CSV table of C-alpha atoms in Angstrom, one decimal:
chain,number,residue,atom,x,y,z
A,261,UNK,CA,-19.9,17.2,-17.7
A,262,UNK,CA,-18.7,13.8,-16.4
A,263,UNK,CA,-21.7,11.2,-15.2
A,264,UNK,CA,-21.4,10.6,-11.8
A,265,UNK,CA,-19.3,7.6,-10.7
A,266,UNK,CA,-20.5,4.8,-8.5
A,267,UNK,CA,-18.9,1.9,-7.5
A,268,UNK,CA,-20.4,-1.6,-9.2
A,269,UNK,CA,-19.2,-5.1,-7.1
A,270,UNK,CA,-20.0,-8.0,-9.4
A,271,UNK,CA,-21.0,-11.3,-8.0
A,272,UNK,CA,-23.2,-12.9,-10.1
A,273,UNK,CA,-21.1,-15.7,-11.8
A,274,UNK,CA,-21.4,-19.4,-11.3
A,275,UNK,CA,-18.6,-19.8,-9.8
A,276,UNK,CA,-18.6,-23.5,-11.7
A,277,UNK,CA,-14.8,-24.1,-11.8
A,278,UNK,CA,-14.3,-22.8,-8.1
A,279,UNK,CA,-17.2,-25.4,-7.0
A,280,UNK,CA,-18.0,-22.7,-4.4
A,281,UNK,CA,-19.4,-19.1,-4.7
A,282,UNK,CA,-16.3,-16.8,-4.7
A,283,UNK,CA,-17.9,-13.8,-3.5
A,284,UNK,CA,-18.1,-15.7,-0.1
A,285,UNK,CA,-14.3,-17.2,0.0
A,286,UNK,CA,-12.6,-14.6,3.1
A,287,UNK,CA,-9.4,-14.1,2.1
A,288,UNK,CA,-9.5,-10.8,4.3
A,289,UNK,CA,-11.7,-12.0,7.2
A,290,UNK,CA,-14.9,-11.3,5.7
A,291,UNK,CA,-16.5,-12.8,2.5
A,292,UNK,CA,-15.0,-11.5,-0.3
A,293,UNK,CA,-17.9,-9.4,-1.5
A,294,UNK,CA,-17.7,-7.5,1.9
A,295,UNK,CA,-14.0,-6.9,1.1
A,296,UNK,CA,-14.7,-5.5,-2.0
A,297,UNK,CA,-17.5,-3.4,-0.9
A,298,UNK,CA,-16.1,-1.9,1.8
A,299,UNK,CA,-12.7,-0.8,-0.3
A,300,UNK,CA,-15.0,0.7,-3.1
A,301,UNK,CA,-17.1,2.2,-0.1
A,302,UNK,CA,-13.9,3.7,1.3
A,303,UNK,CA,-13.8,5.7,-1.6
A,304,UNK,CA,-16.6,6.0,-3.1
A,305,UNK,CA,-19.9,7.2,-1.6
A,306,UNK,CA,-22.6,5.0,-3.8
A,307,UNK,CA,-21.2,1.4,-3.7
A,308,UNK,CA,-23.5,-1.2,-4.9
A,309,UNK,CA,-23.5,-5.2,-5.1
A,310,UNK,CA,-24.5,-6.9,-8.5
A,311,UNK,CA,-25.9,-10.7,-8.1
A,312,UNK,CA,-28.3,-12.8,-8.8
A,313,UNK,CA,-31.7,-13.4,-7.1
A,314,UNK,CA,-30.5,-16.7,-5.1
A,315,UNK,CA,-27.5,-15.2,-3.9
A,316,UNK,CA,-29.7,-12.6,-1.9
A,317,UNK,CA,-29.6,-14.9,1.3
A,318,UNK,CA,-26.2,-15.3,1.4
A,319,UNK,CA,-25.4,-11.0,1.7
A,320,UNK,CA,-26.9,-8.4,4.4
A,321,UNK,CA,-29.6,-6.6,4.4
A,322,UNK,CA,-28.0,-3.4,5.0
A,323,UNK,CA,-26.3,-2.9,1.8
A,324,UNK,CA,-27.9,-2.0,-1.7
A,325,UNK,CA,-28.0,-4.4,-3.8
A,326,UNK,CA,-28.8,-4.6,-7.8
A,327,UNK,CA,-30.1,-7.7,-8.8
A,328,UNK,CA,-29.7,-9.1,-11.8
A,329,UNK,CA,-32.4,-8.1,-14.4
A,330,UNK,CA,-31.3,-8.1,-17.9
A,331,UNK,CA,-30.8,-11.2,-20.1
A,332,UNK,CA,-27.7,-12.8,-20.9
A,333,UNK,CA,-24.7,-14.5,-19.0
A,334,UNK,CA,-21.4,-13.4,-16.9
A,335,UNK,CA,-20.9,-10.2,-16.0
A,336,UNK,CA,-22.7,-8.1,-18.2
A,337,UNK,CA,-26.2,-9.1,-17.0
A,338,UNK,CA,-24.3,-7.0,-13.8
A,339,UNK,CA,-23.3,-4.3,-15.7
A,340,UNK,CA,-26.5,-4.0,-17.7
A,341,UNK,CA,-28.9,-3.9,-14.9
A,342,UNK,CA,-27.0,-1.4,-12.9
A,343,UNK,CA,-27.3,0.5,-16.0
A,344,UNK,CA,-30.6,0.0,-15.4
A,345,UNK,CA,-31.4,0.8,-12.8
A,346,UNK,CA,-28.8,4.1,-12.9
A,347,UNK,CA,-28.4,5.2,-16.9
A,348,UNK,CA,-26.8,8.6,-16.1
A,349,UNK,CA,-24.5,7.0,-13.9
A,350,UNK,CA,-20.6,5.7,-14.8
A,351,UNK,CA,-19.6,2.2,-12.8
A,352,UNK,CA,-16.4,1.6,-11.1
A,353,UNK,CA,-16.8,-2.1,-11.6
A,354,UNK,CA,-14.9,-5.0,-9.8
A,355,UNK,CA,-14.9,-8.3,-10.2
A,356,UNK,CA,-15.2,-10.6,-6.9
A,357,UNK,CA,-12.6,-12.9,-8.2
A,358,UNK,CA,-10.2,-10.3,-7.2
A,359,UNK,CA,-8.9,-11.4,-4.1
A,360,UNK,CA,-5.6,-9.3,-4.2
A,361,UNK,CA,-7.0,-6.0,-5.4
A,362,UNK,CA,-6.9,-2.9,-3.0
A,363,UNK,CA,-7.4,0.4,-2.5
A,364,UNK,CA,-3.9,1.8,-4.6
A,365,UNK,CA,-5.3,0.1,-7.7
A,366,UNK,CA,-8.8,1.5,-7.0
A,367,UNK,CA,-7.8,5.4,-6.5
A,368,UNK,CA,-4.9,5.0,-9.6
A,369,UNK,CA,-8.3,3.9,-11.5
A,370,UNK,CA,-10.3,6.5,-10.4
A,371,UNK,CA,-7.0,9.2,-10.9
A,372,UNK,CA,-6.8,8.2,-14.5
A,373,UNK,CA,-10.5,8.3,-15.8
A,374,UNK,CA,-11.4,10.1,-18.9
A,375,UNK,CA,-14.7,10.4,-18.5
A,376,UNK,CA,-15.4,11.6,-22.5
A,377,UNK,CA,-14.6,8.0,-23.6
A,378,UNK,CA,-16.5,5.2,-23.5
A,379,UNK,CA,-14.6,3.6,-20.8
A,380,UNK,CA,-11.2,3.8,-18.3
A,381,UNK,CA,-9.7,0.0,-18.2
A,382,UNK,CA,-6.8,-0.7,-16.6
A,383,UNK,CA,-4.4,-3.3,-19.1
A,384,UNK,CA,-4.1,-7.0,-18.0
A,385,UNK,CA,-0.5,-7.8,-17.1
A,386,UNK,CA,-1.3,-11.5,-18.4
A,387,UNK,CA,-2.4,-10.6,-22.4
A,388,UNK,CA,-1.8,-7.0,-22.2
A,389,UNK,CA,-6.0,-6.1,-23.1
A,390,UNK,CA,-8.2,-4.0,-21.4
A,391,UNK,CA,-9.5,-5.9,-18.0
A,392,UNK,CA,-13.1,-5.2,-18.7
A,393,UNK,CA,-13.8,-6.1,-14.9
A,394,UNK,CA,-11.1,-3.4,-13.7
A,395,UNK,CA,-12.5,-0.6,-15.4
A,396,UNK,CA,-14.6,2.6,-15.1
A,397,UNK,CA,-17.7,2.0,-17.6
A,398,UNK,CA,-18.9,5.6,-19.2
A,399,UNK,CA,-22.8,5.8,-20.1
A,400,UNK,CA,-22.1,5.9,-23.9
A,401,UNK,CA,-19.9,2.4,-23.1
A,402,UNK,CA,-22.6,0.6,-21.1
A,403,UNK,CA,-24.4,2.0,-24.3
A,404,UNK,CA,-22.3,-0.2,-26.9
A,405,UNK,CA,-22.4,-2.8,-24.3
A,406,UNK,CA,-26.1,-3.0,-24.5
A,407,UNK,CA,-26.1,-2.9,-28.2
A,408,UNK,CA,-23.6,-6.1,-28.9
A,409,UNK,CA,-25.9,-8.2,-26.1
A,410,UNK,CA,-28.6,-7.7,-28.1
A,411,UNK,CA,-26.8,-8.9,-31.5
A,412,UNK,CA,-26.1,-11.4,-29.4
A,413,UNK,CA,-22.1,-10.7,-28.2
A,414,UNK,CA,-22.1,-11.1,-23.9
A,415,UNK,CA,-18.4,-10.2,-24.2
A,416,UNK,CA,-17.5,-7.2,-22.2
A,417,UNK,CA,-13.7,-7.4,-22.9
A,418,UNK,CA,-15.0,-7.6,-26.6
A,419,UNK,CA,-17.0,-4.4,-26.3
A,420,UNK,CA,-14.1,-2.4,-25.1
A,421,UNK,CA,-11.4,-3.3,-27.8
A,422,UNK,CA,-14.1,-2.0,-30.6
A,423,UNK,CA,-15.0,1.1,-27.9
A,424,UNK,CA,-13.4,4.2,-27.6
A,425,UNK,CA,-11.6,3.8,-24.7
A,426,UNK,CA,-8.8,5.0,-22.4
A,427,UNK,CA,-5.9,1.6,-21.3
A,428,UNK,CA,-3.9,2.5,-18.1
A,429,UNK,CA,-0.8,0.5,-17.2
A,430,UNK,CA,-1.5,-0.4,-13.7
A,431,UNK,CA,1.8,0.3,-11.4
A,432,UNK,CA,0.1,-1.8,-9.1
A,433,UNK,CA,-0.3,-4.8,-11.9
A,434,UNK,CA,0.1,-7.8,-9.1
A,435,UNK,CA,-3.0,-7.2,-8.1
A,436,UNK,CA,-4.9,-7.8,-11.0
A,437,UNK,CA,-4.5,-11.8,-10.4
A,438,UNK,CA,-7.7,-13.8,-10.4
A,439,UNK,CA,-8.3,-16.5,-8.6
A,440,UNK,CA,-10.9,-18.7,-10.4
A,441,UNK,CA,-9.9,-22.3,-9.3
A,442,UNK,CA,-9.2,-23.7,-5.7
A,443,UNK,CA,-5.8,-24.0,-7.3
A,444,UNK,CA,-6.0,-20.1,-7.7
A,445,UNK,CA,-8.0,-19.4,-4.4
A,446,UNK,CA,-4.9,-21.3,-2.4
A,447,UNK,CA,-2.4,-19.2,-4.6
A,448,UNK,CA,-4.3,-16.0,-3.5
A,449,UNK,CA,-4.4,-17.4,-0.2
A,450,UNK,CA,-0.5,-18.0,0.1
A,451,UNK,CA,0.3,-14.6,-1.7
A,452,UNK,CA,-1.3,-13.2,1.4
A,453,UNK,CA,0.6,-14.7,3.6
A,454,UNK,CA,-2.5,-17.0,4.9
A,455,UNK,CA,-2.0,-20.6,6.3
């Protein structure tokens, strides 16, 4: 029987070479976080947001939240803890530096899951792996996940290429680009027809 999938928003990174927190930047109106939480929301009925303990003030009180409680850097001290806090659950997780993203990429994800591998990862158009941040984690992945933190590898991407796991081509590939520089943010900005 397949775990029960909620939806994972992760905004816990640094944000060091956009020299602002991305999961605030509104390329849609509303801080990026909100974007993403909403979409997922649409879609999803348990949606929660992943970040770290200072970034609490900066994101309303009305949504749920998983704070980050596991050890370890980047985006799998997000994963982990929702693990955590949910270990029968699967994770739809998406990355905040996502601003193009929507819900056709989302619901293509969601269509394509095989829920008896250890993940569903949609294949970066860039270097044709699995996007690790674009992907529907299974309990026995967030399992292997766990298990290379702990010999020390924080690489999620890393974990999936030695997992069992299921690579979609997305249709909707475009929206896979990441915007991780305000080089990037003003590309994302101008492919969405923002001034």
């Amino acid at each position: 029987m397949a775990a029960p999938l909620k939806g994972l928003i992760l905004c816990g990174g640094r944000s060091t070479r956009m020299q602002q927190d991305k999961s605030l930047i509104a390329y849609h109106g509303v801080p990026q976080w909100q974007y993403l939480y909403e979409l997922v929301q649409s879609i999803l009925p348990e949606v929660y947001v992943s970040c770290r303990e200072d970034q609490r003030e900066n994101l309303r009180a009305d949504i749920d939240l998983i704070t980050d409680s596991v050890e370890g850097g980047g985006p799998s001290a997000g994963l982990l803890s929702a693990n955590k806090a949910f270990p029968e659950a699967a994770w739809l997780v998406l990355a905040v530096d996502l601003p193009l993203i929507s819900a056709q990429s989302v619901n293509y994800l969601i269509a394509q899951r095989q829920p008896e591998k250890d993940a569903t990862s949609l294949i970066s158009p860039v270097n044709h792996l699995p996007e690790p941040l674009i992907a529907i984690w299974e309990p026995s992945g967030l399992k292997k996940l766990w298990q290379n933190v702990m010999d020390g590898r924080n690489c999620p991407r890393k974990t999936l290429l030695n997992a069992d796991i299921h690579q979609v081509e997305n249709p909707f590939s475009a929206e896979h680009f990441n915007a991780n520089t305000p080089d990037e943010m003003k590309e994302a900005g101008a492919r969405l027809g923002l001034k």
